[in-house]
PDB file of C-alpha atoms in Angstrom:
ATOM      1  CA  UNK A   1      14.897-132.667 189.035  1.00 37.00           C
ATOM      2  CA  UNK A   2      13.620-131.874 185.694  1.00 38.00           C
ATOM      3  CA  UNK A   3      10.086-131.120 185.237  1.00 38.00           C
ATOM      4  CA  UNK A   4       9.018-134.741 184.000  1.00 39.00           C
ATOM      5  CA  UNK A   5      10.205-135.930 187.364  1.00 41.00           C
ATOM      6  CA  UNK A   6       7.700-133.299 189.180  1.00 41.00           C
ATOM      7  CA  UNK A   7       4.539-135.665 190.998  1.00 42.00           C
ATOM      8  CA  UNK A   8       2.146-136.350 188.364  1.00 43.00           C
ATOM      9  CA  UNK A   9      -1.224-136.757 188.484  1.00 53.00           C
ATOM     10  CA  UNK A  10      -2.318-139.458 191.049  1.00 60.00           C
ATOM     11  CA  UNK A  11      -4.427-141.363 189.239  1.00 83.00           C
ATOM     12  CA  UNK A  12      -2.287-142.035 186.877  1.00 87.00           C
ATOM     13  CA  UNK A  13      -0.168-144.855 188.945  1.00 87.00           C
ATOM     14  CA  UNK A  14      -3.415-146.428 189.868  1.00 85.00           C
ATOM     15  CA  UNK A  15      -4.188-146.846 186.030  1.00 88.00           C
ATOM     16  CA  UNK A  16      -1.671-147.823 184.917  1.00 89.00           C
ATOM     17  CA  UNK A  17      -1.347-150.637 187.458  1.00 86.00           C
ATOM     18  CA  UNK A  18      -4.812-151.468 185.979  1.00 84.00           C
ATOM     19  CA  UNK A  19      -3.611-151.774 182.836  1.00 85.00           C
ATOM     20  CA  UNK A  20      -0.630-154.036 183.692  1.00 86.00           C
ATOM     21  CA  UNK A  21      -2.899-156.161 185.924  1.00 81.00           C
ATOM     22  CA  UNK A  22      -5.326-156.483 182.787  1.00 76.00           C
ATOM     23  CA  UNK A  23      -2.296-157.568 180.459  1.00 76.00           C
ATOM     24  CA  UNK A  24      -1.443-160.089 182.467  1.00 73.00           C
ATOM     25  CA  UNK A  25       1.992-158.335 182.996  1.00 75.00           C
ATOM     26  CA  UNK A  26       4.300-157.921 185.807  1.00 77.00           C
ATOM     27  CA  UNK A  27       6.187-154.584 186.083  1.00 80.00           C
ATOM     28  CA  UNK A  28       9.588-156.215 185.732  1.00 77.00           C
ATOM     29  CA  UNK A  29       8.037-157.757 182.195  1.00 78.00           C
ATOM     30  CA  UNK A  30       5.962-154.641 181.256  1.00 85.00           C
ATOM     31  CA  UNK A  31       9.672-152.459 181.708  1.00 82.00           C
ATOM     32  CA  UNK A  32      11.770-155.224 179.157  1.00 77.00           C
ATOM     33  CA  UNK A  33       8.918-154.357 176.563  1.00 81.00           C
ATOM     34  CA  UNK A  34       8.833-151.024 176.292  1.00 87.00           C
ATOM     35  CA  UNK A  35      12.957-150.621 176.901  1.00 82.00           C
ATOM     36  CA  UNK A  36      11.902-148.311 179.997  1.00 86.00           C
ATOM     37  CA  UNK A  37      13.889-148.827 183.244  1.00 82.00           C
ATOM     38  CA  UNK A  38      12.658-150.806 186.245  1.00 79.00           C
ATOM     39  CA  UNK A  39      13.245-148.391 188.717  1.00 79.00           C
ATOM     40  CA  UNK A  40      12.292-145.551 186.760  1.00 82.00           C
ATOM     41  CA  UNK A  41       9.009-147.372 186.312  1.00 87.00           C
ATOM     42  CA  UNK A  42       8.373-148.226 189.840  1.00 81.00           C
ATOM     43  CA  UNK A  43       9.156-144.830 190.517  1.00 81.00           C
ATOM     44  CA  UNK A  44       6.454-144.014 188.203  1.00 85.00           C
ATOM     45  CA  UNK A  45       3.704-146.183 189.925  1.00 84.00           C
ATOM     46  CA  UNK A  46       4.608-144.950 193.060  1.00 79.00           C
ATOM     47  CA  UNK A  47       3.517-141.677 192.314  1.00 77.00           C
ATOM     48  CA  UNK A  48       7.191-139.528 192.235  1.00 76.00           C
ATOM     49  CA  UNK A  49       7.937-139.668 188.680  1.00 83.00           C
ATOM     50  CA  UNK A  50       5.797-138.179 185.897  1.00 85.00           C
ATOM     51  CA  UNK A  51       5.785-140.524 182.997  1.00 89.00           C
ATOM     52  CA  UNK A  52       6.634-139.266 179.699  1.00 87.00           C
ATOM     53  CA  UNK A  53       3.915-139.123 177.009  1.00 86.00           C
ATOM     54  CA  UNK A  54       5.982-141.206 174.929  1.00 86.00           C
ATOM     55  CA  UNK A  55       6.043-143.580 177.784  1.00 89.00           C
ATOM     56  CA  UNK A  56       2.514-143.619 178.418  1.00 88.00           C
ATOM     57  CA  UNK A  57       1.952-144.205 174.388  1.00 86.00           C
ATOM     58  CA  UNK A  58       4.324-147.235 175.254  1.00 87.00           C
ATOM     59  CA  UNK A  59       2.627-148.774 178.343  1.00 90.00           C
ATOM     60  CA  UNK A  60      -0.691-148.327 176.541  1.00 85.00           C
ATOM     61  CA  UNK A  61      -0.020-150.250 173.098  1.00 82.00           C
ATOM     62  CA  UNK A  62       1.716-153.096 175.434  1.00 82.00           C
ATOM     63  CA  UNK A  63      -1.335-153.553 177.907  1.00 83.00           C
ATOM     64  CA  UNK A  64      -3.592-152.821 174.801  1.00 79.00           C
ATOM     65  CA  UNK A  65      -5.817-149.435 176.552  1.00 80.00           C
ATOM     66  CA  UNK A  66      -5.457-146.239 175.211  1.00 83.00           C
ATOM     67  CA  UNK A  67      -3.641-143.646 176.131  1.00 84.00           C
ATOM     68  CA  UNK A  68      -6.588-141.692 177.151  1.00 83.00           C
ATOM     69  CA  UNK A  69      -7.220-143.855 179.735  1.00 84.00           C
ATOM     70  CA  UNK A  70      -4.076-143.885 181.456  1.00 87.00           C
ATOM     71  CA  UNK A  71      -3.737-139.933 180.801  1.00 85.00           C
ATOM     72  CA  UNK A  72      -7.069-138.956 182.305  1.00 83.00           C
ATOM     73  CA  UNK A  73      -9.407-141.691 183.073  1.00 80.00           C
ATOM     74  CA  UNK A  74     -11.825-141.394 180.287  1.00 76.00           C
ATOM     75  CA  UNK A  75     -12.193-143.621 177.512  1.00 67.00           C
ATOM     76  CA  UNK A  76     -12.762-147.475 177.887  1.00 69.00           C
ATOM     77  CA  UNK A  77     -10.981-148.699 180.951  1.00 68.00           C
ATOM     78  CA  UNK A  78      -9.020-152.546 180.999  1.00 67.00           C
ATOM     79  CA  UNK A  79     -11.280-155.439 181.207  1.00 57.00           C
ATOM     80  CA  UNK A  80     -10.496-156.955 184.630  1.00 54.00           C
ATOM     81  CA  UNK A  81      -7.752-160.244 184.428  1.00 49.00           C
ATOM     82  CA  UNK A  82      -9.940-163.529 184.717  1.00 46.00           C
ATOM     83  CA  UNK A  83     -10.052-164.965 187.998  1.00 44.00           C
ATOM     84  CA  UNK A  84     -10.699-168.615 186.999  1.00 41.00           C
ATOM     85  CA  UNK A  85      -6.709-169.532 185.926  1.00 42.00           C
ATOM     86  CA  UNK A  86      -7.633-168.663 182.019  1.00 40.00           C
ATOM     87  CA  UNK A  87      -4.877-166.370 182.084  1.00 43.00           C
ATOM     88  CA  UNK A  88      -2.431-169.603 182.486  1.00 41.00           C
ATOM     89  CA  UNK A  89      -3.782-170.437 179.125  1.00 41.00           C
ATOM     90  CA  UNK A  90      -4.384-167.608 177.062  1.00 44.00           C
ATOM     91  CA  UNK A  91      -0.589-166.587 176.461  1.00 51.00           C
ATOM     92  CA  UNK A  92       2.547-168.553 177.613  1.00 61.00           C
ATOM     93  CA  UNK A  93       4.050-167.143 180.708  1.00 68.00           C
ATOM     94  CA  UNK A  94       7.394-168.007 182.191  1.00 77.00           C
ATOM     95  CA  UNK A  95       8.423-169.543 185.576  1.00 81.00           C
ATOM     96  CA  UNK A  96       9.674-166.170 186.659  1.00 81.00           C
ATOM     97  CA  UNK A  97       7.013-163.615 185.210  1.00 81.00           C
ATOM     98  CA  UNK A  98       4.449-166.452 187.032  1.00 83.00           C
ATOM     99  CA  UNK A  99       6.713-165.763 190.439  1.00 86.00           C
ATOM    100  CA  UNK A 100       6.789-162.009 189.819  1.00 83.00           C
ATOM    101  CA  UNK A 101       3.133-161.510 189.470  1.00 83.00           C
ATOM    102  CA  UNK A 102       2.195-164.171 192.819  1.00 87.00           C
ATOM    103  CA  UNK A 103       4.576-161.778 195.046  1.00 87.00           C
ATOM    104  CA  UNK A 104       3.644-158.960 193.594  1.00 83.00           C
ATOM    105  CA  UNK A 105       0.154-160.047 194.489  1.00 85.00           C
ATOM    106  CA  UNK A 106       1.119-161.146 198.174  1.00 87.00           C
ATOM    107  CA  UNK A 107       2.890-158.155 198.855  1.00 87.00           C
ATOM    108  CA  UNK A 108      -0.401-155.859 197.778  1.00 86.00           C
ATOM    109  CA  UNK A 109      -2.666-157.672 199.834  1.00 88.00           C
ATOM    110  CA  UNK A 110      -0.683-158.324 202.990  1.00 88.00           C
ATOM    111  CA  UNK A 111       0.229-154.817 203.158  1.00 88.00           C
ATOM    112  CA  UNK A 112      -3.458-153.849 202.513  1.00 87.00           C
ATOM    113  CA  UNK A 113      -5.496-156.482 204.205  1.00 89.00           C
ATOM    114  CA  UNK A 114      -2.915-157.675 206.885  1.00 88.00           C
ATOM    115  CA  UNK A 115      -1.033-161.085 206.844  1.00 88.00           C
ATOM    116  CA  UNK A 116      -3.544-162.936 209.141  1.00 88.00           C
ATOM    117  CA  UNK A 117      -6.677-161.684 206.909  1.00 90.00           C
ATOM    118  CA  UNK A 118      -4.871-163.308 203.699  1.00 89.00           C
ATOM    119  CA  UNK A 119      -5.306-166.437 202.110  1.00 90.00           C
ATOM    120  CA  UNK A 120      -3.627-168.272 199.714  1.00 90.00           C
ATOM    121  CA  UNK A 121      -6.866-168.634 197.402  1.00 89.00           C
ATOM    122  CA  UNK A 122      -6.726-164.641 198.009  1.00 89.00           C
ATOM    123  CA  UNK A 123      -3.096-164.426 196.344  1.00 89.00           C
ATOM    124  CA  UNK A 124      -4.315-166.737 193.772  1.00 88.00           C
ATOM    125  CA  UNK A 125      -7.705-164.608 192.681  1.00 86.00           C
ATOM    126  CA  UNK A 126      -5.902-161.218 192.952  1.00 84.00           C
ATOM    127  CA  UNK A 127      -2.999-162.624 190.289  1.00 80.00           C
ATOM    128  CA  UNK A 128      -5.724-165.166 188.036  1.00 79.00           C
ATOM    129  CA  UNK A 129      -3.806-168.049 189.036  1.00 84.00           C
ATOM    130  CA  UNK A 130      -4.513-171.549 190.955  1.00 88.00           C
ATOM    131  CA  UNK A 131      -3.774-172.066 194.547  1.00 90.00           C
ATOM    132  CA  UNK A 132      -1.779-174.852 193.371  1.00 91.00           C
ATOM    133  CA  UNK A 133       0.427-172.332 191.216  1.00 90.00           C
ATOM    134  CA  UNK A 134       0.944-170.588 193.999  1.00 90.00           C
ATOM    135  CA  UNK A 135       1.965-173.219 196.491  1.00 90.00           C
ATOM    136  CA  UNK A 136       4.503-174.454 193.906  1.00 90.00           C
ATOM    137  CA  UNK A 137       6.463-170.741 194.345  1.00 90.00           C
ATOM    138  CA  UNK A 138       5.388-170.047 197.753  1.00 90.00           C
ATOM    139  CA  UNK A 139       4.958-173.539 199.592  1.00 90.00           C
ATOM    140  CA  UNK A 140       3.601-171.741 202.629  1.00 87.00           C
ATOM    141  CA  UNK A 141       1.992-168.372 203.434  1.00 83.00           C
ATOM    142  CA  UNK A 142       5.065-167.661 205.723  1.00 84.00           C
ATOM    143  CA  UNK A 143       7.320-167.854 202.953  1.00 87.00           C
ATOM    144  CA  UNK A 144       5.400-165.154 200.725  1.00 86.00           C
ATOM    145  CA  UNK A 145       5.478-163.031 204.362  1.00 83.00           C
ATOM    146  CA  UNK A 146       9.282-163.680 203.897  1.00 86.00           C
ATOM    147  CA  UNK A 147       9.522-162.848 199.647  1.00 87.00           C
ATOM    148  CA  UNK A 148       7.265-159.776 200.250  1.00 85.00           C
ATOM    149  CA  UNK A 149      10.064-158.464 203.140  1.00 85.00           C
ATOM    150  CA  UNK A 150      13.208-159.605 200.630  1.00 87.00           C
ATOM    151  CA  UNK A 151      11.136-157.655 197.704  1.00 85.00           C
ATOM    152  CA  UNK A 152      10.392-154.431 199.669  1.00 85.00           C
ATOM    153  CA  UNK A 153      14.127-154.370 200.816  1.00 86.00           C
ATOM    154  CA  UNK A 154      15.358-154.554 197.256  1.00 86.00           C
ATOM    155  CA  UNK A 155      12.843-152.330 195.658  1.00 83.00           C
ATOM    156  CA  UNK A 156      13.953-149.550 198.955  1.00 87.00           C
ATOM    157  CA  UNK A 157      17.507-150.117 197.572  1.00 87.00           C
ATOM    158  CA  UNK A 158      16.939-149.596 193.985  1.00 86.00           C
ATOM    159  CA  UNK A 159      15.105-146.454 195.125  1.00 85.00           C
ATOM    160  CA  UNK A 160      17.992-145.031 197.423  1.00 89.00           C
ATOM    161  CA  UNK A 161      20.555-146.018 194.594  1.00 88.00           C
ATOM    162  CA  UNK A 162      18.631-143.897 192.409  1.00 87.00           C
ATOM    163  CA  UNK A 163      18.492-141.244 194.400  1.00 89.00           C
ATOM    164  CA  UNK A 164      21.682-140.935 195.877  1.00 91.00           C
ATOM    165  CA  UNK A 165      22.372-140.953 192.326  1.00 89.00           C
ATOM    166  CA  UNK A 166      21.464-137.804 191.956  1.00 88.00           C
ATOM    167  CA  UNK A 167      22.964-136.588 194.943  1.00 90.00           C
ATOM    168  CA  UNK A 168      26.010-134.091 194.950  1.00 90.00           C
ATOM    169  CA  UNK A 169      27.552-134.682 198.174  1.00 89.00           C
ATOM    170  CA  UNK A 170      26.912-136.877 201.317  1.00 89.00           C
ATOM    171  CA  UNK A 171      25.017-134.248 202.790  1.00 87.00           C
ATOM    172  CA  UNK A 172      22.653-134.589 199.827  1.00 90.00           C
ATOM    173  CA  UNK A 173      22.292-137.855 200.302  1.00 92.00           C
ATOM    174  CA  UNK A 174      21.094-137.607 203.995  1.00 90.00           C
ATOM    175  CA  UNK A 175      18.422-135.331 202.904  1.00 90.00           C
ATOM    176  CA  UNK A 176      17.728-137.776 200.388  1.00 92.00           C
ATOM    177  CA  UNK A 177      17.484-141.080 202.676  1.00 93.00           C
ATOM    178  CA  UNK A 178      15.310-139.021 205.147  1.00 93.00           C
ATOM    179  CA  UNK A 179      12.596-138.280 202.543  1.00 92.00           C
ATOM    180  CA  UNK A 180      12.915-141.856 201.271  1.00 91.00           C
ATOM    181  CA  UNK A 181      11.318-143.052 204.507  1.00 91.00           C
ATOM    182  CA  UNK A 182       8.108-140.838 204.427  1.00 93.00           C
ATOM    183  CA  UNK A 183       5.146-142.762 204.069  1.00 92.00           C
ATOM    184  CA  UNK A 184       3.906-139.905 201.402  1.00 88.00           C
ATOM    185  CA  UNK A 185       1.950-142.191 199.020  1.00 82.00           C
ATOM    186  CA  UNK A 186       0.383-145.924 198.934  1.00 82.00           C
ATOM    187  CA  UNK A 187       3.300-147.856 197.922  1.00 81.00           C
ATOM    188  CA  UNK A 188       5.238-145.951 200.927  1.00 86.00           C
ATOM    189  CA  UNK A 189       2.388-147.106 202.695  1.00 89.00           C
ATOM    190  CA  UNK A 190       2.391-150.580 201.741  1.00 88.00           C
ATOM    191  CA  UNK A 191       6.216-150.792 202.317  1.00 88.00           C
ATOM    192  CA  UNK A 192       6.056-149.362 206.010  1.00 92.00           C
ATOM    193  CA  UNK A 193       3.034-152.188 206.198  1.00 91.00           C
ATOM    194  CA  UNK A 194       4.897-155.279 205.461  1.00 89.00           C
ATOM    195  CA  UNK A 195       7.900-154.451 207.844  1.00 90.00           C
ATOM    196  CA  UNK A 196       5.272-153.729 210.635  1.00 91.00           C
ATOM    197  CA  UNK A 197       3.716-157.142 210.570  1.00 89.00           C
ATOM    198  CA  UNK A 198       6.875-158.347 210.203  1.00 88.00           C
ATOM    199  CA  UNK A 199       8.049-157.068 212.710  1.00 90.00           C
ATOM    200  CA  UNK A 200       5.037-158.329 214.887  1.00 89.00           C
ATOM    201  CA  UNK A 201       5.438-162.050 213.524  1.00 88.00           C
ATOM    202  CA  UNK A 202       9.136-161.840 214.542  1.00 88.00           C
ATOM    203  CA  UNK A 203       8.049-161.528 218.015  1.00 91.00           C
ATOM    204  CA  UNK A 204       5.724-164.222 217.898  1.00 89.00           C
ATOM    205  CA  UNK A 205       7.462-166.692 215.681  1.00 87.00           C
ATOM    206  CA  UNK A 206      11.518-166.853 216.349  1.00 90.00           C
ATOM    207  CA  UNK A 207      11.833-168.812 213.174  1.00 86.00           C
ATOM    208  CA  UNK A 208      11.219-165.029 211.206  1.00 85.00           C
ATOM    209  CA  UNK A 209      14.391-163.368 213.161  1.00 90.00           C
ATOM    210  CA  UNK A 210      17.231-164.306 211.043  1.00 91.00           C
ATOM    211  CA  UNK A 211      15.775-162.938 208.037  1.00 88.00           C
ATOM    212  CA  UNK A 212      14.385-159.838 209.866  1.00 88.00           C
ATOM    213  CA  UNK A 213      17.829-159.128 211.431  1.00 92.00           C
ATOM    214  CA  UNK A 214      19.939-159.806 208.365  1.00 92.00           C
ATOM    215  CA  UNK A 215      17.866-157.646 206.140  1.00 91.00           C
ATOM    216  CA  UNK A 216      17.647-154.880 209.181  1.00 92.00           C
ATOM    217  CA  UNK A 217      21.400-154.752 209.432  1.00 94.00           C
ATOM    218  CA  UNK A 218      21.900-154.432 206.404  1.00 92.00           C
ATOM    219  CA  UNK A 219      19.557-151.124 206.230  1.00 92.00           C
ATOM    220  CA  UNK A 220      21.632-149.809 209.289  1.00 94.00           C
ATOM    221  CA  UNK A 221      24.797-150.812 207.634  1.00 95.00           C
ATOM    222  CA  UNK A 222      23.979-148.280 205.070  1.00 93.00           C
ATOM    223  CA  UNK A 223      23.125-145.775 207.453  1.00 93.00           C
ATOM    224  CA  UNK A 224      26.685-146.026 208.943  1.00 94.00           C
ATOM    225  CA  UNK A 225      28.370-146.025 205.890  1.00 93.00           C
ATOM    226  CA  UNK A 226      26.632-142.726 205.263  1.00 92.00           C
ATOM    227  CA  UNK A 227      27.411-141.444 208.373  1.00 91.00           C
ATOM    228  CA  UNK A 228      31.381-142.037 207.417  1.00 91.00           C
ATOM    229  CA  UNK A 229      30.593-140.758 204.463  1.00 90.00           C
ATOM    230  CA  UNK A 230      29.423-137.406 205.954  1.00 88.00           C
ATOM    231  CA  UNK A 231      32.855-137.476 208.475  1.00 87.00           C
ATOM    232  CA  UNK A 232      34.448-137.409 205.128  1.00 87.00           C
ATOM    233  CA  UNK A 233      32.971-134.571 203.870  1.00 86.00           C
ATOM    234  CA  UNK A 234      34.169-133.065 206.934  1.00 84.00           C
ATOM    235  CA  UNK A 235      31.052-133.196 208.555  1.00 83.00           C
ATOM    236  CA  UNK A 236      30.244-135.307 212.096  1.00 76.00           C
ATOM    237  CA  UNK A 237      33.557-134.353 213.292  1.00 78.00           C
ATOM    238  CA  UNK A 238      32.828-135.339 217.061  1.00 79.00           C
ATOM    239  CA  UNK A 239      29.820-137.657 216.552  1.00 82.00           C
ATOM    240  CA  UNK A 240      29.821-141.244 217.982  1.00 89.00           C
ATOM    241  CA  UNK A 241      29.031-142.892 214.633  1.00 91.00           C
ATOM    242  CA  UNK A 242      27.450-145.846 216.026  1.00 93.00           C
ATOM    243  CA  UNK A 243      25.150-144.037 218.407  1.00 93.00           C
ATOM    244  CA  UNK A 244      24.066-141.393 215.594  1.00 92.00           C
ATOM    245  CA  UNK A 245      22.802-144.538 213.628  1.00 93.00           C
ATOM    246  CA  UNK A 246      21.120-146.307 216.405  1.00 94.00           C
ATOM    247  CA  UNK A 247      19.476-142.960 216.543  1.00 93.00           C
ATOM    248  CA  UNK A 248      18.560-142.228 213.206  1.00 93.00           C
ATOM    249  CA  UNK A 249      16.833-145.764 212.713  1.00 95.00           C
ATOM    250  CA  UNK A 250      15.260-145.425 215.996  1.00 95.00           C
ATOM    251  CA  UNK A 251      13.493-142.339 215.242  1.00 96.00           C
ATOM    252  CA  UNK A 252      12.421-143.084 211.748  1.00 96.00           C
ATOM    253  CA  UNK A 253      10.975-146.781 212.537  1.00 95.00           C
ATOM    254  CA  UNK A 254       9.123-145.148 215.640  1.00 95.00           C
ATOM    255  CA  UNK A 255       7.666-141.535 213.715  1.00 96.00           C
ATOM    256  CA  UNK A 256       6.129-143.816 211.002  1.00 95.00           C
ATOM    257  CA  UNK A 257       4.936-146.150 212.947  1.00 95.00           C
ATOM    258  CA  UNK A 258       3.106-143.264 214.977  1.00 95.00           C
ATOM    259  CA  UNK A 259       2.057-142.040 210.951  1.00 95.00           C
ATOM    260  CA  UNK A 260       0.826-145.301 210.148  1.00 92.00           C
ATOM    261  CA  UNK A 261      -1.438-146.093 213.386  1.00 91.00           C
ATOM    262  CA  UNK A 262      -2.904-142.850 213.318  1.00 92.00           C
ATOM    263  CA  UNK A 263      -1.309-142.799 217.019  1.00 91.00           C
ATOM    264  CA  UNK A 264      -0.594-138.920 217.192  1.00 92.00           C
ATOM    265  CA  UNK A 265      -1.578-136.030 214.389  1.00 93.00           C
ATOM    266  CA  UNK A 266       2.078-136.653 212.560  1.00 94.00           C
ATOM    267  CA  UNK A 267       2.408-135.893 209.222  1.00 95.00           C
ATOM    268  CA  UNK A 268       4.972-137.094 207.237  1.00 94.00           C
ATOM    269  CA  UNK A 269       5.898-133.439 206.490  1.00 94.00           C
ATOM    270  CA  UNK A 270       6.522-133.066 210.298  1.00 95.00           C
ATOM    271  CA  UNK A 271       8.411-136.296 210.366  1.00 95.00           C
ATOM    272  CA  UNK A 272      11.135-135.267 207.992  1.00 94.00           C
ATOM    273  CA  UNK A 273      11.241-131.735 209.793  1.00 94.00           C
ATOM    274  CA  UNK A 274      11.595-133.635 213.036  1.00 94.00           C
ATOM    275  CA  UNK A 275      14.568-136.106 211.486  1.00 93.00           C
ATOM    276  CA  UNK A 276      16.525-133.155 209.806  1.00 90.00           C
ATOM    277  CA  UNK A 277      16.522-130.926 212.942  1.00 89.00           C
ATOM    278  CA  UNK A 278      17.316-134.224 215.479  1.00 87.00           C
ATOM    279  CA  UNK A 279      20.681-134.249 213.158  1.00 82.00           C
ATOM    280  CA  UNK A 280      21.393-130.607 212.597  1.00 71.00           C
ATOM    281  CA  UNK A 281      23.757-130.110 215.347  1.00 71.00           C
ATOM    282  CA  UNK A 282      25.838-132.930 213.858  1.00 71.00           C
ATOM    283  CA  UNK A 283      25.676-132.269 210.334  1.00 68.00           C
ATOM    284  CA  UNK A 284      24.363-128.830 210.066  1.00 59.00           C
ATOM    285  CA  UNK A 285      21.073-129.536 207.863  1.00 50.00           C
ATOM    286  CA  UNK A 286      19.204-127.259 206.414  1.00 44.00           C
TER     287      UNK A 286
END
């Protein structure tokens, strides 16, 4: 990685996400304006990408701050989105950026405050919208608990496209997917949050199987294909594919879980050492 990809400053994310929630914006709108890449920018705002200082100058002169602001917190921070639906009038907004900015609300707060302890007028303050609004995109809170799932899945692919991207060989990639799954920052937090409850509501309502299942496959789809990949590369040689898999999911779903309930004095540091040394006989990590 070059040295604009090194973690940045922490508060940055946090206001820059102020800025975009002042503007009005959603990420996927803010990234079309200022020509910068979606995943680069999520990236960004999750707290493993340094943004660029001409990137910065662009955020700030499309959410109207300055670049102070974002760059170190001083300066006059972004007046705070109305939370009375003026926002619907003071500057057209499509269909989709409307849809963009209720899930990206839902997802926040369910992850944060947990699905049971969020309400639809919730959704609707957090994004300056009307309830109404919302229950045109979202007709019930179950199917936000469903679009925040679908979103965190994609948004977990883009990331693992980006980084395998980068990644020289299939062993790379394994390293790569590993640290993926670390809940190292708030948005890894967030993530690990929404397929928890999930995961809970799945057991209590059948109805939220299929789509946990389909989108769960999927995930260990990928790790199998990986695993080929890695047999391949010459590596795996006597490995039951299937079984290595099974593992591999097993033991990341359960160490996060134990770094997310504060169930044991894991780290996430300890979690990757644990993962890379549970598949070092197979595929010789270092």
């Amino acid at each position: 990685m070059t040295s604009t990809d090194e973690r940045p400053d922490t508060g940055v994310p946090e206001r820059v996400r102020a800025a975009i929630r002042s503007a009005g914006l959603s990420q996927r709108e803010l990234a079309h304006r200022i020509g910068m890449d979606p995943t680069a920018l999520s990236k960004a705002l999750r707290g493993t990408r340094r943004l660029r200082e001409e990137e910065l100058a662009a955020i700030a002169k499309a959410c109207a701050v300055s670049v102070r602001y974002l760059a170190s917190g001083t300066g006059p921070a972004p007046v705070a989105a109305p939370d009375d639906g003026r926002r619907d009038r003071a500057r057209p907004v499509s269909a989709q950026e409307r849809r963009d900015q209720i899930l990206e609300a839902a997802t926040v707060l369910i992850a944060r405050r947990g699905y049971h302890n969020v309400r639809v007028s919730d959704i609707a303050h957090y994004c300056g919208t009307s309830t109404a609004t919302v229950h045109y995109h979202f007709p019930s809170k179950e199917a936000t608990l469903h679009a925040a799932l679908e979103f965190y899945a994609r948004r977990f692919r883009e990331r693992l496209d980006d980084e395998f991207g980068h990644a020289s060989s299939a062993r790379e990639k394994l390293r790569r997917l590993i640290d993926v799954q670390l809940p190292l920052n708030p948005d890894d937090v967030d993530e690990w949050s929404v397929w928890i409850q999930f995961w809970n509501q799945a057991m209590l309502e059948p109805g939220l199987r299929p789509a946990q299942r389909r989108i769960y496959s999927s995930w260990r789809a990928l790790v199998v294909e990986l695993l080929h990949e890695c047999r391949s590369e010459g590596l795996a040689a006597g490995a039951d594919i299937e079984a290595l898999a099974d593992r591999f999911t097993a033991m990341v779903d359960g160490l996060a879980i134990q770094i997310l309930a504060g169930s044991t004095d894991l780290t996430p540091d300890r979690m990757r050492t644990l993962l890379r040394q549970a598949f070092e006989p197979h595929l010789t990590l270092t």
